[in-house]
Short mmCIF file of C-alpha atoms and ligand atoms in Angstrom, two decimals:
data_model
loop_
_atom_site.label_atom_id
_atom_site.label_comp_id
_atom_site.label_asym_id
_atom_site.label_seq_id
_atom_site.Cartn_x
_atom_site.Cartn_y
_atom_site.Cartn_z
CA MET A 1 -25.20 -6.76 -9.45
CA LYS A 2 -21.85 -5.90 -7.93
CA ARG A 3 -19.07 -4.94 -10.33
CA GLU A 4 -16.33 -7.55 -10.50
CA THR A 5 -13.42 -6.02 -8.58
CA VAL A 6 -9.97 -7.14 -7.58
CA ILE A 7 -8.43 -5.13 -4.79
CA VAL A 8 -4.79 -4.30 -4.21
CA LEU A 9 -3.74 -4.01 -0.59
CA ASP A 10 -0.86 -1.58 -0.54
CA PHE A 11 2.06 -2.27 1.79
CA GLY A 12 4.02 0.78 0.69
CA GLY A 13 5.63 -0.62 -2.46
CA GLN A 14 6.67 1.70 -5.25
CA TYR A 15 4.73 -0.22 -7.87
CA ASN A 16 1.27 -0.14 -6.25
CA GLN A 17 -0.40 1.84 -9.04
CA LEU A 18 1.26 -0.32 -11.63
CA VAL A 19 -0.31 -3.46 -10.15
CA ALA A 20 -3.78 -1.93 -10.47
CA ARG A 21 -3.10 -0.77 -14.01
CA ARG A 22 -1.93 -4.20 -15.12
CA VAL A 23 -5.03 -5.80 -13.65
CA ARG A 24 -7.20 -3.30 -15.50
CA GLU A 25 -5.31 -4.13 -18.68
CA CYS A 26 -6.74 -7.61 -18.17
CA ASN A 27 -10.16 -5.89 -18.33
CA VAL A 28 -10.81 -6.39 -14.65
CA TYR A 29 -11.67 -3.37 -12.51
CA CYS A 30 -9.16 -2.85 -9.71
CA GLU A 31 -8.84 -0.51 -6.75
CA ILE A 32 -6.02 0.21 -4.32
CA TYR A 33 -6.48 0.25 -0.55
CA SER A 34 -4.09 0.73 2.32
CA TYR A 35 -3.11 -2.40 4.28
CA LYS A 36 -4.81 -0.66 7.21
CA THR A 37 -8.21 -1.29 5.63
CA GLY A 38 -10.24 -3.45 8.03
CA ILE A 39 -11.35 -6.98 7.22
CA GLU A 40 -15.02 -6.01 7.59
CA LYS A 41 -14.71 -3.47 4.81
CA ILE A 42 -13.04 -6.06 2.59
CA ARG A 43 -15.85 -8.52 3.28
CA GLU A 44 -18.42 -5.89 2.35
CA MET A 45 -16.66 -5.13 -0.92
CA GLU A 46 -16.82 -8.81 -1.91
CA PRO A 47 -13.73 -8.61 -4.12
CA LYS A 48 -13.11 -11.44 -6.56
CA GLY A 49 -9.45 -11.43 -5.60
CA ILE A 50 -6.90 -9.68 -3.39
CA ILE A 51 -3.33 -8.76 -4.31
CA LEU A 52 -0.79 -7.84 -1.64
CA THR A 53 1.90 -5.48 -2.91
CA GLY A 54 5.58 -5.19 -2.21
CA GLY A 55 6.93 -2.86 0.44
CA PRO A 56 10.18 -1.63 1.95
CA ASN A 57 9.96 -3.42 5.33
CA SER A 58 10.95 -6.78 6.78
CA CYS A 59 7.82 -8.73 7.65
CA TYR A 60 9.30 -10.41 10.76
CA GLU A 61 10.01 -7.11 12.50
CA ALA A 62 7.58 -5.93 15.16
CA ASP A 63 6.50 -2.62 13.64
CA SER A 64 6.21 -3.74 10.04
CA PRO A 65 2.91 -3.50 8.17
CA THR A 66 0.91 -6.67 8.58
CA TYR A 67 -2.61 -8.08 8.28
CA SER A 68 -4.77 -10.42 10.30
CA GLU A 69 -4.54 -14.11 9.42
CA GLU A 70 -8.25 -14.09 8.68
CA LEU A 71 -7.51 -12.53 5.31
CA PHE A 72 -6.28 -15.89 4.12
CA SER A 73 -9.39 -17.82 5.13
CA LEU A 74 -12.06 -15.65 3.52
CA GLY A 75 -12.21 -18.06 0.58
CA ILE A 76 -11.15 -15.18 -1.68
CA PRO A 77 -8.04 -15.86 -3.81
CA VAL A 78 -4.98 -13.97 -2.56
CA LEU A 79 -1.80 -13.27 -4.51
CA GLY A 80 1.17 -11.89 -2.59
CA LEU A 81 3.91 -10.04 -4.47
CA CYS A 82 7.40 -9.65 -2.98
CA TYR A 83 6.76 -8.25 0.54
CA GLY A 84 3.18 -9.45 0.15
CA ALA A 85 4.46 -12.96 -0.61
CA GLN A 86 6.83 -12.94 2.36
CA LEU A 87 4.13 -11.65 4.67
CA MET A 88 1.70 -14.36 3.58
CA GLN A 89 4.32 -17.04 4.22
CA HIS A 90 5.37 -15.50 7.53
CA ILE A 91 1.80 -15.23 8.85
CA LEU A 92 0.91 -18.76 7.78
CA GLY A 93 3.96 -20.40 9.36
CA GLY A 94 6.68 -20.23 6.70
CA LYS A 95 10.15 -18.84 7.26
CA VAL A 96 11.44 -15.51 5.97
CA GLU A 97 15.06 -14.51 6.50
CA ARG A 98 17.63 -11.93 5.56
CA ALA A 99 19.63 -13.11 2.54
CA ALA A 100 23.40 -12.75 2.34
CA VAL A 101 23.05 -10.85 -0.93
CA ARG A 102 20.27 -8.81 -2.37
CA GLU A 103 18.64 -10.26 -5.48
CA TYR A 104 18.01 -7.33 -7.80
CA GLY A 105 17.17 -6.88 -11.45
CA LYS A 106 16.21 -9.20 -14.28
CA THR A 107 16.54 -12.75 -13.09
CA ASP A 108 15.96 -16.16 -14.63
CA VAL A 109 13.14 -17.89 -12.80
CA PHE A 110 12.36 -21.59 -13.21
CA VAL A 111 8.63 -22.16 -12.87
CA ASP A 112 6.37 -25.16 -12.56
CA THR A 113 4.08 -24.75 -15.56
CA ASP A 114 1.55 -27.16 -14.04
CA SER A 115 0.60 -24.38 -11.63
CA ARG A 116 -2.53 -22.53 -12.76
CA LEU A 117 -0.72 -19.30 -12.01
CA PHE A 118 2.00 -20.17 -14.50
CA ALA A 119 -0.16 -21.81 -17.19
CA GLY A 120 1.23 -20.91 -20.61
CA VAL A 121 4.36 -19.32 -19.11
CA SER A 122 7.83 -20.54 -20.24
CA ALA A 123 9.52 -22.96 -17.83
CA ARG A 124 12.46 -20.55 -17.65
CA THR A 125 11.29 -16.97 -17.68
CA VAL A 126 12.86 -13.58 -16.95
CA CYS A 127 11.35 -11.79 -13.94
CA TRP A 128 12.13 -8.59 -12.06
CA MET A 129 13.48 -9.15 -8.56
CA SER A 130 14.12 -6.59 -5.85
CA HIS A 131 14.50 -8.08 -2.38
CA PHE A 132 16.85 -8.57 0.54
CA ASP A 133 14.68 -10.88 2.59
CA TYR A 134 13.75 -14.24 1.12
CA ILE A 135 11.40 -17.11 1.87
CA SER A 136 13.67 -19.88 3.11
CA GLN A 137 10.82 -22.25 3.84
CA ALA A 138 7.29 -22.21 2.48
CA ALA A 139 4.37 -22.30 4.95
CA PRO A 140 2.70 -25.65 5.76
CA GLY A 141 0.31 -26.69 3.01
CA PHE A 142 2.20 -24.74 0.34
CA GLY A 143 4.10 -26.28 -2.55
CA VAL A 144 7.07 -24.50 -4.10
CA THR A 145 6.34 -23.63 -7.74
CA ALA A 146 9.37 -21.55 -8.75
CA HIS A 147 13.00 -20.99 -7.81
CA THR A 148 16.03 -19.04 -9.01
CA ALA A 149 19.77 -19.62 -8.62
CA ASP A 150 19.75 -17.65 -5.33
CA CYS A 151 16.20 -18.08 -4.15
CA PRO A 152 14.79 -21.48 -3.20
CA VAL A 153 11.18 -20.23 -3.00
CA ALA A 154 10.53 -17.76 -5.82
CA ALA A 155 6.87 -18.83 -5.80
CA ALA A 156 4.68 -20.97 -3.57
CA GLU A 157 1.03 -21.89 -3.60
CA ASP A 158 -1.76 -23.67 -1.81
CA PRO A 159 -4.33 -24.04 -4.60
CA GLY A 160 -6.86 -25.62 -2.20
CA ARG A 161 -7.01 -22.38 -0.20
CA LYS A 162 -6.45 -20.28 -3.37
CA LEU A 163 -3.32 -18.69 -1.92
CA TYR A 164 -0.41 -17.72 -4.17
CA ALA A 165 2.90 -16.05 -3.38
CA VAL A 166 5.54 -14.83 -5.82
CA GLN A 167 8.84 -13.25 -4.83
CA PHE A 168 9.19 -11.26 -8.05
CA HIS A 169 7.20 -8.35 -9.51
CA PRO A 170 4.87 -9.48 -12.32
CA GLU A 171 3.55 -5.90 -12.64
CA VAL A 172 6.89 -4.54 -13.87
CA LEU A 173 7.43 -4.74 -17.63
CA HIS A 174 10.89 -6.31 -17.14
CA THR A 175 9.01 -9.40 -16.01
CA VAL A 176 8.52 -10.62 -19.54
CA GLU A 177 5.49 -12.82 -18.87
CA GLY A 178 4.14 -10.80 -15.95
CA THR A 179 0.88 -9.80 -17.59
CA LYS A 180 0.21 -13.45 -18.45
CA ILE A 181 0.74 -14.39 -14.79
CA LEU A 182 -1.59 -11.63 -13.54
CA ALA A 183 -4.16 -12.57 -16.19
CA ASN A 184 -4.02 -16.20 -15.02
CA PHE A 185 -4.66 -15.01 -11.50
CA VAL A 186 -7.58 -12.69 -12.18
CA HIS A 187 -9.27 -14.69 -14.94
CA ASP A 188 -8.63 -18.31 -14.11
CA ILE A 189 -8.03 -18.34 -10.36
CA CYS A 190 -10.37 -15.48 -9.32
CA GLY A 191 -12.86 -16.32 -12.06
CA CYS A 192 -13.30 -12.76 -13.34
CA ALA A 193 -15.08 -12.51 -16.67
CA GLY A 194 -12.88 -9.59 -17.77
CA ASP A 195 -15.58 -7.31 -19.12
CA TRP A 196 -14.32 -4.00 -17.70
CA ARG A 197 -13.94 -1.82 -20.79
CA MET A 198 -14.08 1.86 -21.58
CA ASP A 199 -17.39 1.64 -23.40
CA SER A 200 -18.93 0.02 -20.36
CA PHE A 201 -17.31 2.65 -18.16
CA VAL A 202 -18.84 5.43 -20.25
CA GLU A 203 -22.24 3.76 -20.28
CA GLU A 204 -22.26 3.04 -16.54
CA SER A 205 -21.01 6.54 -15.68
CA VAL A 206 -23.66 8.22 -17.79
CA LYS A 207 -26.36 6.23 -15.99
CA ALA A 208 -24.87 6.93 -12.56
CA ILE A 209 -24.48 10.67 -13.27
CA ARG A 210 -28.08 10.94 -14.49
CA LYS A 211 -29.30 9.29 -11.34
CA LYS A 212 -27.19 11.49 -9.09
CA VAL A 213 -27.83 14.80 -10.85
CA GLY A 214 -31.54 14.35 -11.57
CA SER A 215 -32.77 17.70 -12.81
CA GLY A 216 -29.96 19.61 -11.03
CA LYS A 217 -27.67 22.24 -12.51
CA VAL A 218 -24.01 21.43 -13.08
CA LEU A 219 -21.04 23.75 -13.47
CA CYS A 220 -17.67 22.80 -14.93
CA ALA A 221 -14.47 24.85 -15.29
CA LEU A 222 -13.08 23.79 -18.63
CA SER A 223 -9.37 24.32 -19.22
CA GLY A 224 -9.03 22.55 -22.54
CA GLY A 225 -6.75 19.96 -20.90
CA VAL A 226 -7.47 16.25 -21.20
CA ASP A 227 -9.08 15.65 -17.82
CA SER A 228 -11.51 18.56 -17.75
CA SER A 229 -12.45 17.96 -21.41
CA VAL A 230 -13.28 14.30 -20.87
CA ALA A 231 -15.16 15.10 -17.66
CA ALA A 232 -17.19 17.77 -19.47
CA VAL A 233 -18.12 15.48 -22.35
CA LEU A 234 -19.18 12.72 -19.98
CA LEU A 235 -21.40 15.17 -18.11
CA SER A 236 -22.83 16.55 -21.32
CA LYS A 237 -23.70 13.05 -22.49
CA ALA A 238 -25.46 12.43 -19.19
CA VAL A 239 -27.32 15.68 -18.56
CA GLY A 240 -26.97 17.81 -21.73
CA GLU A 241 -27.92 21.43 -21.21
CA GLN A 242 -28.12 21.13 -17.47
CA LEU A 243 -24.34 21.48 -17.77
CA THR A 244 -22.62 24.85 -18.11
CA CYS A 245 -18.92 24.93 -18.96
CA VAL A 246 -16.94 28.06 -18.27
CA PHE A 247 -13.73 28.43 -20.22
CA VAL A 248 -11.51 31.28 -19.10
CA ASP A 249 -9.14 32.44 -21.82
CA HIS A 250 -6.41 34.16 -19.83
CA GLY A 251 -4.44 35.06 -22.92
CA LEU A 252 -1.62 32.74 -21.88
CA LEU A 253 -2.68 29.73 -23.89
CA ARG A 254 -0.80 28.25 -26.83
CA LYS A 255 -1.44 29.59 -30.31
CA ASN A 256 -5.06 29.10 -31.42
CA GLU A 257 -5.81 27.03 -28.35
CA GLY A 258 -8.70 29.18 -27.19
CA ASP A 259 -10.38 28.86 -30.58
CA GLU A 260 -9.73 25.13 -30.67
CA VAL A 261 -11.47 24.65 -27.34
CA GLU A 262 -14.36 26.79 -28.52
CA ALA A 263 -14.63 24.83 -31.78
CA VAL A 264 -15.04 21.59 -29.85
CA PHE A 265 -17.25 22.74 -26.98
CA GLY A 266 -18.88 25.90 -28.30
CA PRO A 267 -22.20 26.29 -30.14
CA ASP A 268 -20.75 24.87 -33.37
CA GLY A 269 -19.28 21.87 -31.56
CA ALA A 270 -20.65 18.38 -31.25
CA TYR A 271 -21.87 18.50 -27.67
CA ASP A 272 -25.03 19.46 -25.97
CA LEU A 273 -24.11 21.94 -23.21
CA HIS A 274 -23.96 25.63 -22.33
CA PHE A 275 -20.53 26.97 -23.20
CA ILE A 276 -19.26 30.28 -21.88
CA ARG A 277 -15.92 31.59 -23.10
CA VAL A 278 -14.58 34.46 -21.06
CA ASN A 279 -12.08 36.53 -22.99
CA ALA A 280 -10.11 37.87 -20.09
CA GLN A 281 -6.81 38.36 -21.91
CA GLU A 282 -6.47 42.11 -21.30
CA ARG A 283 -7.44 41.74 -17.70
CA PHE A 284 -4.62 39.28 -17.07
CA TYR A 285 -2.06 41.31 -19.04
CA SER A 286 -2.82 44.44 -17.07
CA LYS A 287 -2.52 42.60 -13.74
CA LEU A 288 0.82 41.19 -14.90
CA ALA A 289 2.24 44.47 -16.15
CA GLY A 290 5.60 45.20 -14.55
CA VAL A 291 5.69 41.93 -12.58
CA THR A 292 8.85 39.88 -13.04
CA GLU A 293 9.06 37.56 -10.06
CA PRO A 294 7.97 33.99 -11.05
CA GLU A 295 6.04 33.08 -7.92
CA LYS A 296 4.29 36.44 -7.93
CA LYS A 297 3.25 35.87 -11.54
CA ARG A 298 1.88 32.44 -10.66
CA LYS A 299 -0.03 33.90 -7.73
CA ILE A 300 -1.53 36.73 -9.77
CA ILE A 301 -2.62 34.39 -12.55
CA GLY A 302 -4.12 31.91 -10.07
CA GLU A 303 -5.99 34.58 -8.14
CA GLU A 304 -7.24 36.38 -11.22
CA PHE A 305 -8.47 33.06 -12.58
CA ILE A 306 -10.54 32.53 -9.46
CA ARG A 307 -11.93 36.09 -9.64
CA VAL A 308 -13.01 35.65 -13.26
CA PHE A 309 -14.55 32.26 -12.58
CA GLU A 310 -16.27 33.58 -9.49
CA GLU A 311 -17.85 36.43 -11.45
CA GLU A 312 -19.16 34.02 -14.05
CA ALA A 313 -20.42 31.67 -11.39
CA LYS A 314 -22.30 34.56 -9.77
CA LYS A 315 -24.02 35.34 -13.06
CA ILE A 316 -25.09 31.72 -13.36
CA GLY A 317 -26.30 31.67 -9.78
CA ALA A 318 -26.54 28.71 -7.45
CA VAL A 319 -25.77 25.32 -8.94
CA ASP A 320 -26.21 21.86 -7.53
CA PHE A 321 -22.96 20.29 -8.65
CA LEU A 322 -19.45 21.42 -9.44
CA VAL A 323 -17.40 19.14 -11.71
CA GLN A 324 -13.76 18.37 -10.94
CA GLY A 325 -11.42 16.44 -13.22
CA THR A 326 -9.74 14.49 -10.43
CA ILE A 327 -8.22 11.23 -11.69
CA TYR A 328 -7.18 8.06 -9.84
CA PRO A 329 -3.47 8.86 -9.37
CA ASP A 330 -4.54 12.16 -7.72
CA VAL A 331 -6.66 10.17 -5.30
CA VAL A 332 -3.90 7.66 -4.51
CA GLU A 333 -1.15 10.28 -4.31
CA SER A 334 -3.19 12.39 -1.94
CA GLY A 335 -3.10 9.53 0.52
CA LEU A 336 -6.76 8.62 0.19
CA GLY A 337 -6.24 5.39 -1.68
CA GLY A 338 -3.09 3.41 -1.11
CA GLU A 339 -0.25 3.60 1.32
CA SER A 340 2.75 5.06 -0.51
CA ALA A 341 1.37 8.55 -0.55
CA VAL A 342 3.27 11.36 -2.16
CA ILE A 343 1.24 14.21 -0.77
CA LYS A 344 0.59 16.79 -3.45
CA SER A 345 -1.41 19.63 -2.07
CA HIS A 346 -2.21 21.12 -5.47
CA HIS A 347 -4.33 18.12 -6.40
CA ASN A 348 -7.05 19.52 -4.25
CA VAL A 349 -8.79 16.18 -3.79
CA GLY A 350 -11.79 16.68 -1.60
CA GLY A 351 -10.95 20.37 -1.18
CA LEU A 352 -13.86 22.52 -2.21
CA PRO A 353 -13.61 25.99 -3.70
CA ASP A 354 -15.64 28.32 -1.51
CA TYR A 355 -16.25 30.94 -4.18
CA VAL A 356 -18.93 29.01 -6.04
CA ASP A 357 -22.39 28.43 -4.64
CA PHE A 358 -22.85 24.69 -5.06
CA LYS A 359 -24.06 21.73 -3.03
CA GLU A 360 -21.89 18.85 -4.07
CA ILE A 361 -18.77 18.02 -6.00
CA ILE A 362 -18.89 15.51 -8.85
CA GLU A 363 -15.73 13.73 -9.98
CA PRO A 364 -16.57 11.45 -12.88
CA LEU A 365 -12.96 10.37 -13.60
CA ARG A 366 -12.00 9.59 -10.03
CA GLU A 367 -11.55 5.90 -10.84
CA LEU A 368 -9.44 6.25 -13.98
CA PHE A 369 -5.76 6.28 -14.80
CA LYS A 370 -4.57 8.85 -17.33
CA ASP A 371 -4.42 6.39 -20.24
CA GLU A 372 -7.94 5.26 -19.38
CA VAL A 373 -9.14 8.88 -19.36
CA ARG A 374 -7.73 9.16 -22.88
CA LYS A 375 -9.43 5.95 -23.96
CA ALA A 376 -12.74 7.19 -22.57
CA GLY A 377 -12.23 10.47 -24.45
CA LEU A 378 -11.61 8.70 -27.75
CA GLU A 379 -14.56 6.40 -27.08
CA MET A 380 -16.80 9.48 -26.79
CA GLY A 381 -15.45 11.01 -29.99
CA ILE A 382 -13.26 13.78 -28.57
CA PRO A 383 -10.66 14.77 -31.23
CA GLU A 384 -7.27 13.10 -30.91
CA TYR A 385 -5.33 16.35 -30.68
CA LEU A 386 -7.27 17.17 -27.51
CA VAL A 387 -7.06 13.69 -26.06
CA TYR A 388 -3.28 13.44 -26.55
CA ARG A 389 -2.54 17.00 -25.54
CA GLN A 390 0.72 17.27 -23.60
CA PRO A 391 0.74 18.60 -20.05
CA PHE A 392 0.31 22.36 -19.94
CA PRO A 393 0.64 24.32 -16.70
CA GLY A 394 -2.28 26.29 -15.30
CA PRO A 395 -0.39 29.62 -15.47
CA GLY A 396 0.30 28.80 -19.11
CA LEU A 397 2.76 30.89 -21.08
CA GLY A 398 2.99 33.20 -18.07
CA ILE A 399 5.74 30.91 -16.75
CA ARG A 400 7.34 30.42 -20.16
CA ILE A 401 8.11 34.09 -20.55
CA ILE A 402 10.99 35.10 -18.33
CA GLY A 403 10.46 38.50 -16.76
CA GLU A 404 7.52 40.72 -17.50
CA VAL A 405 4.62 39.30 -19.51
CA THR A 406 3.30 41.51 -22.30
CA ALA A 407 0.90 40.88 -25.17
CA GLU A 408 3.78 41.13 -27.62
CA LYS A 409 5.93 38.60 -25.78
CA VAL A 410 2.96 36.24 -25.64
CA ARG A 411 2.59 36.55 -29.40
CA ILE A 412 6.31 35.81 -29.92
CA VAL A 413 6.35 32.71 -27.73
CA GLN A 414 3.07 31.46 -29.22
CA ASP A 415 4.39 31.71 -32.77
CA ALA A 416 7.74 30.12 -31.95
CA ASP A 417 6.06 27.32 -30.00
CA ALA A 418 3.62 26.61 -32.84
CA ILE A 419 6.51 26.21 -35.29
CA TYR A 420 8.38 23.97 -32.85
CA ARG A 421 5.35 21.73 -32.31
CA GLU A 422 4.65 21.56 -36.01
CA GLU A 423 8.20 20.44 -36.84
CA ILE A 424 8.32 17.93 -33.98
CA ALA A 425 5.11 16.37 -35.29
CA ARG A 426 6.41 16.42 -38.86
CA ALA A 427 9.52 14.53 -37.70
CA GLY A 428 7.25 11.95 -36.06
CA LEU A 429 8.58 12.73 -32.58
CA ASP A 430 5.43 14.14 -30.99
CA LYS A 431 4.28 10.92 -29.29
CA SER A 432 7.72 9.96 -28.00
CA ILE A 433 8.74 13.13 -26.15
CA GLY A 434 7.26 13.68 -22.71
CA GLN A 435 6.88 17.45 -22.85
CA TYR A 436 8.28 20.05 -25.22
CA PHE A 437 7.75 23.75 -25.74
CA ALA A 438 9.34 27.06 -26.62
CA ALA A 439 10.03 29.66 -23.96
CA LEU A 440 10.99 33.28 -24.29
CA THR A 441 14.17 34.19 -22.46
CA ASN A 442 14.31 37.78 -21.39
CA MET A 443 17.67 38.12 -23.08
CA ARG A 444 18.15 40.44 -26.03
CA SER A 445 21.32 40.46 -28.06
CA VAL A 446 22.87 41.80 -31.22
CA GLY A 447 22.50 39.99 -34.52
CA VAL A 448 22.50 40.69 -38.25
CA MET A 449 19.61 40.06 -40.62
CA GLY A 450 20.23 40.90 -44.26
CA ASP A 451 22.26 44.08 -44.04
CA GLU A 452 20.74 45.18 -40.83
CA ARG A 453 21.88 45.03 -37.26
CA THR A 454 19.23 43.61 -34.93
CA TYR A 455 18.78 43.72 -31.20
CA ASP A 456 16.19 41.06 -30.41
CA TYR A 457 15.06 38.23 -28.14
CA ALA A 458 16.39 34.70 -27.74
CA ILE A 459 13.95 31.79 -27.78
CA ALA A 460 14.81 28.68 -25.77
CA LEU A 461 13.58 25.29 -26.90
CA ARG A 462 12.93 22.69 -24.25
CA ALA A 463 12.12 19.00 -24.67
CA VAL A 464 12.27 16.43 -21.90
CA ASN A 465 11.64 12.78 -21.35
CA THR A 466 10.25 11.87 -17.97
CA VAL A 467 8.39 9.11 -16.25
CA ASP A 468 6.83 11.01 -13.38
CA PHE A 469 7.68 14.68 -14.01
CA MET A 470 9.72 14.65 -10.78
CA THR A 471 12.93 13.97 -12.68
CA ALA A 472 13.57 14.50 -16.38
CA ASP A 473 16.27 14.35 -19.03
CA ALA A 474 16.66 16.55 -22.08
CA ALA A 475 15.39 14.68 -25.14
CA GLN A 476 17.85 13.97 -27.94
CA ILE A 477 16.29 15.68 -30.90
CA PRO A 478 17.98 15.13 -34.28
CA TRP A 479 20.22 18.03 -35.25
CA GLU A 480 18.41 18.57 -38.57
CA VAL A 481 15.10 19.01 -36.78
CA LEU A 482 16.59 21.56 -34.40
CA GLN A 483 18.19 23.42 -37.31
CA LYS A 484 14.94 23.51 -39.23
CA VAL A 485 13.03 24.81 -36.19
CA THR A 486 15.71 27.41 -35.56
CA SER A 487 15.72 28.80 -39.07
CA ARG A 488 11.94 28.84 -39.29
CA ILE A 489 11.59 30.69 -35.98
CA ILE A 490 14.17 33.29 -36.95
CA ASN A 491 12.64 33.79 -40.38
CA GLU A 492 8.99 33.71 -39.41
CA VAL A 493 8.77 35.18 -35.92
CA GLY A 494 9.40 38.88 -35.57
CA HIS A 495 11.87 40.12 -32.93
CA VAL A 496 13.69 36.84 -32.44
CA ASN A 497 17.29 36.60 -33.58
CA ARG A 498 18.62 33.63 -31.61
CA VAL A 499 17.34 30.16 -30.75
CA MET A 500 18.91 27.93 -28.09
CA TYR A 501 18.29 24.35 -27.00
CA ASP A 502 18.18 23.64 -23.27
CA LEU A 503 20.16 20.52 -22.32
CA THR A 504 19.62 20.77 -18.57
CA SER A 505 18.14 17.78 -16.79
CA LYS A 506 15.85 17.95 -13.77
CA PRO A 507 17.31 18.20 -11.21
CA PRO A 508 19.10 20.62 -11.18
CA GLY A 509 16.78 22.37 -13.65
CA THR A 510 13.01 22.21 -13.70
CA ILE A 511 10.91 21.30 -16.71
CA GLU A 512 9.37 24.74 -17.02
CA PHE A 513 11.55 27.83 -17.03
CA GLU A 514 10.08 29.57 -14.03
P1 LIG B 1 8.59 21.65 -13.21
O1 LIG B 1 8.81 22.92 -13.97
O2 LIG B 1 8.22 21.90 -11.78
O3 LIG B 1 7.33 20.96 -13.90
O4 LIG B 1 9.73 20.69 -13.36
C1 LIG B 1 6.82 19.69 -13.60
C2 LIG B 1 5.47 19.56 -14.28
O5 LIG B 1 4.53 20.45 -13.68
C3 LIG B 1 4.07 21.42 -14.60
N1 LIG B 1 4.06 22.71 -13.91
C4 LIG B 1 2.95 23.34 -13.49
N2 LIG B 1 1.64 22.99 -13.61
N3 LIG B 1 1.03 24.97 -12.48
C5 LIG B 1 0.70 23.84 -13.12
O6 LIG B 1 -0.50 23.54 -13.26
C6 LIG B 1 2.32 25.39 -12.32
O7 LIG B 1 2.58 26.44 -11.74
C7 LIG B 1 3.32 24.51 -12.85
N4 LIG B 1 4.68 24.57 -12.88
C8 LIG B 1 5.10 23.46 -13.53
C9 LIG B 1 5.05 21.38 -15.75
O8 LIG B 1 4.45 21.77 -16.99
C10 LIG B 1 5.50 19.94 -15.76
O9 LIG B 1 4.59 19.12 -16.46
#
């Protein structure tokens, strides 16, 4: 039986991933495709519904993204959002024009609650608007089901043909009843049962992996981060000891992190798999000795990591599958899914490492958003501290120590960072700050401790709030918490005599220090 799927056709809008996430929150599986996806492919997929996203263009202009009229006569329900709504109206004979003023922000929308799309929604409801063009006249066969003070057609529908158009963005949280509207569409209008859940994802994936892997050998590079941990557990559930996980401890992890990963995945852990921990700390420190330039440090750590992994892979010999923890935003952002691609080369989607002898790549989380990866992890019993781990860069503490990396500096930053994390958690702030950590500045200065003069390092504390990690603001941490962290670090961590808090936003700063 085919899995119930609603597809999002992406016309370049900034909220494309959000639309898919909201649909999945209604327990309906959803995938994003570019508007360039052919009608034949859509027919083959047999989606239960199609959602057309917003986009930056004007639909009446010659070069703007469009779709063939056939889309609207497949008998599959279609919901157009913003540009998607205008395009639907334009193609089917309605009128779209440039408005005198842009309608932007939270707007009161008056809806016809007799519409199935708006069932249970308040007659006057706040929605998020962001458009210059507007539908001045609905297409033949369509009835107008919502308006605003500035917009005569804020929604239109032809229920007979199962076609729905809304000018606003139900996927954005500012649209107060947006989820209700999307749920009405996918459940009532598309007739989806809504049985997409994490337990069924885990169950289905385990079955699919077993079928694909057969009696093959599988290799996974485990970093201890959320994605690779969840991927490894899923594989271990499916194929047990056919899976080997290699965990390279480069000596640049947070305090106790290496042991924590080993406790979960090692021989005393709960999972059935081969676990290899490579203690390569000294090897990395000696390669990094005397190196101060940030990019050079990154390069050395990255290359050494590959060398170590390669050596382990050689010992294991040929494998059939290599696991990668690619997740859905990586797929979309690499331009393979939707339209509004932010190309990020480091995501490495589809790129295969040539230093391991394997036949095929396996990406068990390719369909999931980050929060869904976490849910799957919890579902499979992975400890919460691992599942909710904050982002941690591949080069680890190597880029949180300004200047040369030494074993002693690693110890200092690890201890300071552990105190900082402990106090942030104690203050109940750990779930509300995007990313926070201690870094070791290369600055040494004079201080006094007891009766003695000191000449020691300064620790910098960083905490940022961010939506996408492209921009960020310094988090406002209560003064008392910062004071407590400061005095604990100075008292408990040797060779630190100053602590500073970094207030720089990104840009002009970055989140990390190097
Ligand atoms: P920046 O410092 O560029 O950080 O503002 C943005 C996000 O990326 C992470 N980051 C890295 N991750 N290798 C990684 O795997 C790196 O070299 C690297 N540099 C930064 C950083 O932790 C933040 O989440």
